[in-house]
Amino acid sequence: MHYDFDREVDRKNTAATKWDALEQRFGDKDLFPMWIADMDFVCPAPVLEAMKARVDHGVFGYNTKPDSYFQAIIDWMQTRHQWSVQKDWICHSPGVVPALSFTVSTFTEPGDKVIIQQPVYPPFASVVKNNGRELVNNPLVLKDGRYCMDFDDLKSKLDSRVKLLILCSPHNPVGRVWTRDELVQLGELCREHNVLVVSDEIHFDAVFDGHTHVPFASISEAFADRSIICTAPSKTFNLAGLQTSVVIIPNEELRAKFKKTLGGYDLDSLNTFGLVALESAYRHGAEWLDQLLVYLQENLRFLQEYLGEHAPQLTVIQPEGTYLVWVDCRALGLDAKELEQFMLKQAKVAVNQGYTFGPGGEGFVRLNIACSRKLLETGLERIVKAVKAAEVGQGSR
Ligand SMILES: Cc1ncc(COP(=O)(O)O)c(C=O)c1O
């Protein structure tokens, strides 16, 4: 089956955060949205069919988790990620961010330290702070246009109060798909210091040609024993609104603790549509995903060529995965707040501002390319027009 990713669906007035929260979030409903991390694409046809059939059934009472649900997850991990997951290891969470927060509250005590690698998805910092834990940043380093982990810095920060590290793999916003070597280095350091690794792998299916995602827990039994993997079909198949995610915990003791926390809030049951969508997506969504990845890479090429030609001051950090593009705008000579105003008032686009991702993010913006090429071009045109106008303004000073 051929999927048409050029096909546009009007998402306005569907309570879509990306399109309908512009005024509330940015104070201007006429901005062009290039922010937040969901897609403007219709999800795979088999998922829609399964959900329609479920609607037709008409009864939406409480759900149990059937064997077929577990098997769909196990098969996806095996075929897409060469990772053998056992049924017992699989836990549910109504979202990956809630899962991160539960891991922080369950596996650390107030005052303990938690390491993250900024610039990173903003909730990484807030789940640590909101739980009253001490945030420690092991900043990523931008070297020759590519972000790397700083293992010397990490080593120097791994004291006895550090209990947990939250890894973003693949990394939002810098687009790195960490190599096995990098993950092994990180994992060995954490193991030596008895630090639990919580690996957020929600973007694990959006990996571009030439790169391979390595699930952290698949590397060795020792890593599996000291890690918690949080993922979901939500980013992959555009199902974020169904709030259904998967937490994989090979270690029995850690799993029991996590389940106790979840049980304490009575959050272990699945949403009917989340259950149906997860199962059908993992069973029948691969063909759609393969075509999506081709389209996303073409969008990326389009963005790179377009900005390269019309706004070479903006430097695109080459993503290896995810549908988010991290753009270095520092050559515009604006500070973080000025850049924010520039995007809002001059370019009239809603983007994620780099400074919100923590130290190192200032002067960058994150653009979402998971939309039709035409919509992408509309957003880029606005940015380019504003950059050119600013140049003329500077020149005439
Ligand atoms: C790294 C990362 N983790 C988690 C999430 C959100 O997960 P959820 O909606 O399941 O809470 C996102 C969404 O952008 C993300 O990029």
PDB file of N, CA and C in Angstrom, residues 16 35 45 60 96 101 144 150 169 171 174 186 189 197 208 226 249 263 274 281 298 311 324-325:
ATOM      1  N   ALA A  16      -6.146  20.216  18.790  1.00  0.00           N
ATOM      2  CA  ALA A  16      -4.745  19.822  18.581  1.00  0.00           C
ATOM      3  C   ALA A  16      -3.846  20.891  19.197  1.00  0.00           C
ATOM      4  N   TRP A  35       6.266  23.680  16.019  1.00  0.00           N
ATOM      5  CA  TRP A  35       6.711  23.316  17.370  1.00  0.00           C
ATOM      6  C   TRP A  35       6.123  21.966  17.778  1.00  0.00           C
ATOM      7  N   ALA A  45      -3.251   3.055   8.016  1.00  0.00           N
ATOM      8  CA  ALA A  45      -4.620   2.592   7.729  1.00  0.00           C
ATOM      9  C   ALA A  45      -5.047   1.419   8.620  1.00  0.00           C
ATOM     10  N   PHE A  60     -17.236   0.142  25.937  1.00  0.00           N
ATOM     11  CA  PHE A  60     -15.902   0.637  26.300  1.00  0.00           C
ATOM     12  C   PHE A  60     -15.632   0.521  27.802  1.00  0.00           C
ATOM     13  N   VAL A  96       5.262   8.635  28.516  1.00  0.00           N
ATOM     14  CA  VAL A  96       6.668   8.451  28.876  1.00  0.00           C
ATOM     15  C   VAL A  96       7.097   9.467  29.944  1.00  0.00           C
ATOM     16  N   SER A 101       8.879  10.488  35.577  1.00  0.00           N
ATOM     17  CA  SER A 101       8.634  11.037  36.914  1.00  0.00           C
ATOM     18  C   SER A 101       8.479   9.910  37.939  1.00  0.00           C
ATOM     19  N   ASP A 144      32.593  20.005  15.840  1.00  0.00           N
ATOM     20  CA  ASP A 144      32.526  19.901  14.374  1.00  0.00           C
ATOM     21  C   ASP A 144      31.107  19.614  13.884  1.00  0.00           C
ATOM     22  N   ASP A 150      30.178  13.987  26.995  1.00  0.00           N
ATOM     23  CA  ASP A 150      31.454  14.332  27.629  1.00  0.00           C
ATOM     24  C   ASP A 150      31.672  13.360  28.797  1.00  0.00           C
ATOM     25  N   SER A 169      17.571   8.726  24.109  1.00  0.00           N
ATOM     26  CA  SER A 169      18.179   7.893  23.081  1.00  0.00           C
ATOM     27  C   SER A 169      17.130   7.338  22.120  1.00  0.00           C
ATOM     28  N   HIS A 171      18.345  11.231  20.744  1.00  0.00           N
ATOM     29  CA  HIS A 171      18.308  12.439  21.556  1.00  0.00           C
ATOM     30  C   HIS A 171      17.470  13.554  20.933  1.00  0.00           C
ATOM     31  N   VAL A 174      18.929  17.177  19.844  1.00  0.00           N
ATOM     32  CA  VAL A 174      20.109  17.302  18.975  1.00  0.00           C
ATOM     33  C   VAL A 174      20.156  16.229  17.877  1.00  0.00           C
ATOM     34  N   LEU A 186      28.972   5.011  28.471  1.00  0.00           N
ATOM     35  CA  LEU A 186      28.067   5.609  29.457  1.00  0.00           C
ATOM     36  C   LEU A 186      27.616   4.550  30.466  1.00  0.00           C
ATOM     37  N   LEU A 189      30.321   3.436  33.006  1.00  0.00           N
ATOM     38  CA  LEU A 189      30.539   4.435  34.064  1.00  0.00           C
ATOM     39  C   LEU A 189      29.406   4.376  35.094  1.00  0.00           C
ATOM     40  N   VAL A 197      20.167   3.540  35.059  1.00  0.00           N
ATOM     41  CA  VAL A 197      19.955   4.290  33.811  1.00  0.00           C
ATOM     42  C   VAL A 197      18.492   4.156  33.398  1.00  0.00           C
ATOM     43  N   PHE A 208      17.437   7.394  10.840  1.00  0.00           N
ATOM     44  CA  PHE A 208      17.692   7.601   9.418  1.00  0.00           C
ATOM     45  C   PHE A 208      18.749   6.634   8.876  1.00  0.00           C
ATOM     46  N   ARG A 226      20.301  -3.120  35.213  1.00  0.00           N
ATOM     47  CA  ARG A 226      20.351  -1.817  35.899  1.00  0.00           C
ATOM     48  C   ARG A 226      19.765  -0.718  35.019  1.00  0.00           C
ATOM     49  N   ILE A 249      11.270  -3.264  32.044  1.00  0.00           N
ATOM     50  CA  ILE A 249      12.162  -3.353  33.215  1.00  0.00           C
ATOM     51  C   ILE A 249      12.555  -4.817  33.409  1.00  0.00           C
ATOM     52  N   GLY A 263       0.629   1.208  40.764  1.00  0.00           N
ATOM     53  CA  GLY A 263      -0.562   0.673  41.422  1.00  0.00           C
ATOM     54  C   GLY A 263      -1.099   1.639  42.466  1.00  0.00           C
ATOM     55  N   GLY A 274      -5.944   3.084  23.206  1.00  0.00           N
ATOM     56  CA  GLY A 274      -4.495   2.927  23.283  1.00  0.00           C
ATOM     57  C   GLY A 274      -4.096   1.479  23.053  1.00  0.00           C
ATOM     58  N   ALA A 281      -0.719  -1.098  15.453  1.00  0.00           N
ATOM     59  CA  ALA A 281       0.446  -0.387  14.912  1.00  0.00           C
ATOM     60  C   ALA A 281       1.673  -1.297  14.916  1.00  0.00           C
ATOM     61  N   GLU A 298      13.434  13.036   3.062  1.00  0.00           N
ATOM     62  CA  GLU A 298      13.305  13.985   1.954  1.00  0.00           C
ATOM     63  C   GLU A 298      12.968  15.377   2.489  1.00  0.00           C
ATOM     64  N   ALA A 311      19.075  31.097   3.583  1.00  0.00           N
ATOM     65  CA  ALA A 311      19.448  31.651   4.896  1.00  0.00           C
ATOM     66  C   ALA A 311      20.662  30.907   5.434  1.00  0.00           C
ATOM     67  N   LEU A 324      12.732  15.991  14.476  1.00  0.00           N
ATOM     68  CA  LEU A 324      12.976  17.306  15.043  1.00  0.00           C
ATOM     69  C   LEU A 324      14.343  17.783  14.571  1.00  0.00           C
ATOM     70  N   VAL A 325      14.413  19.039  14.163  1.00  0.00           N
ATOM     71  CA  VAL A 325      15.678  19.531  13.618  1.00  0.00           C
ATOM     72  C   VAL A 325      16.159  20.710  14.461  1.00  0.00           C
TER      73      VAL A 325
END
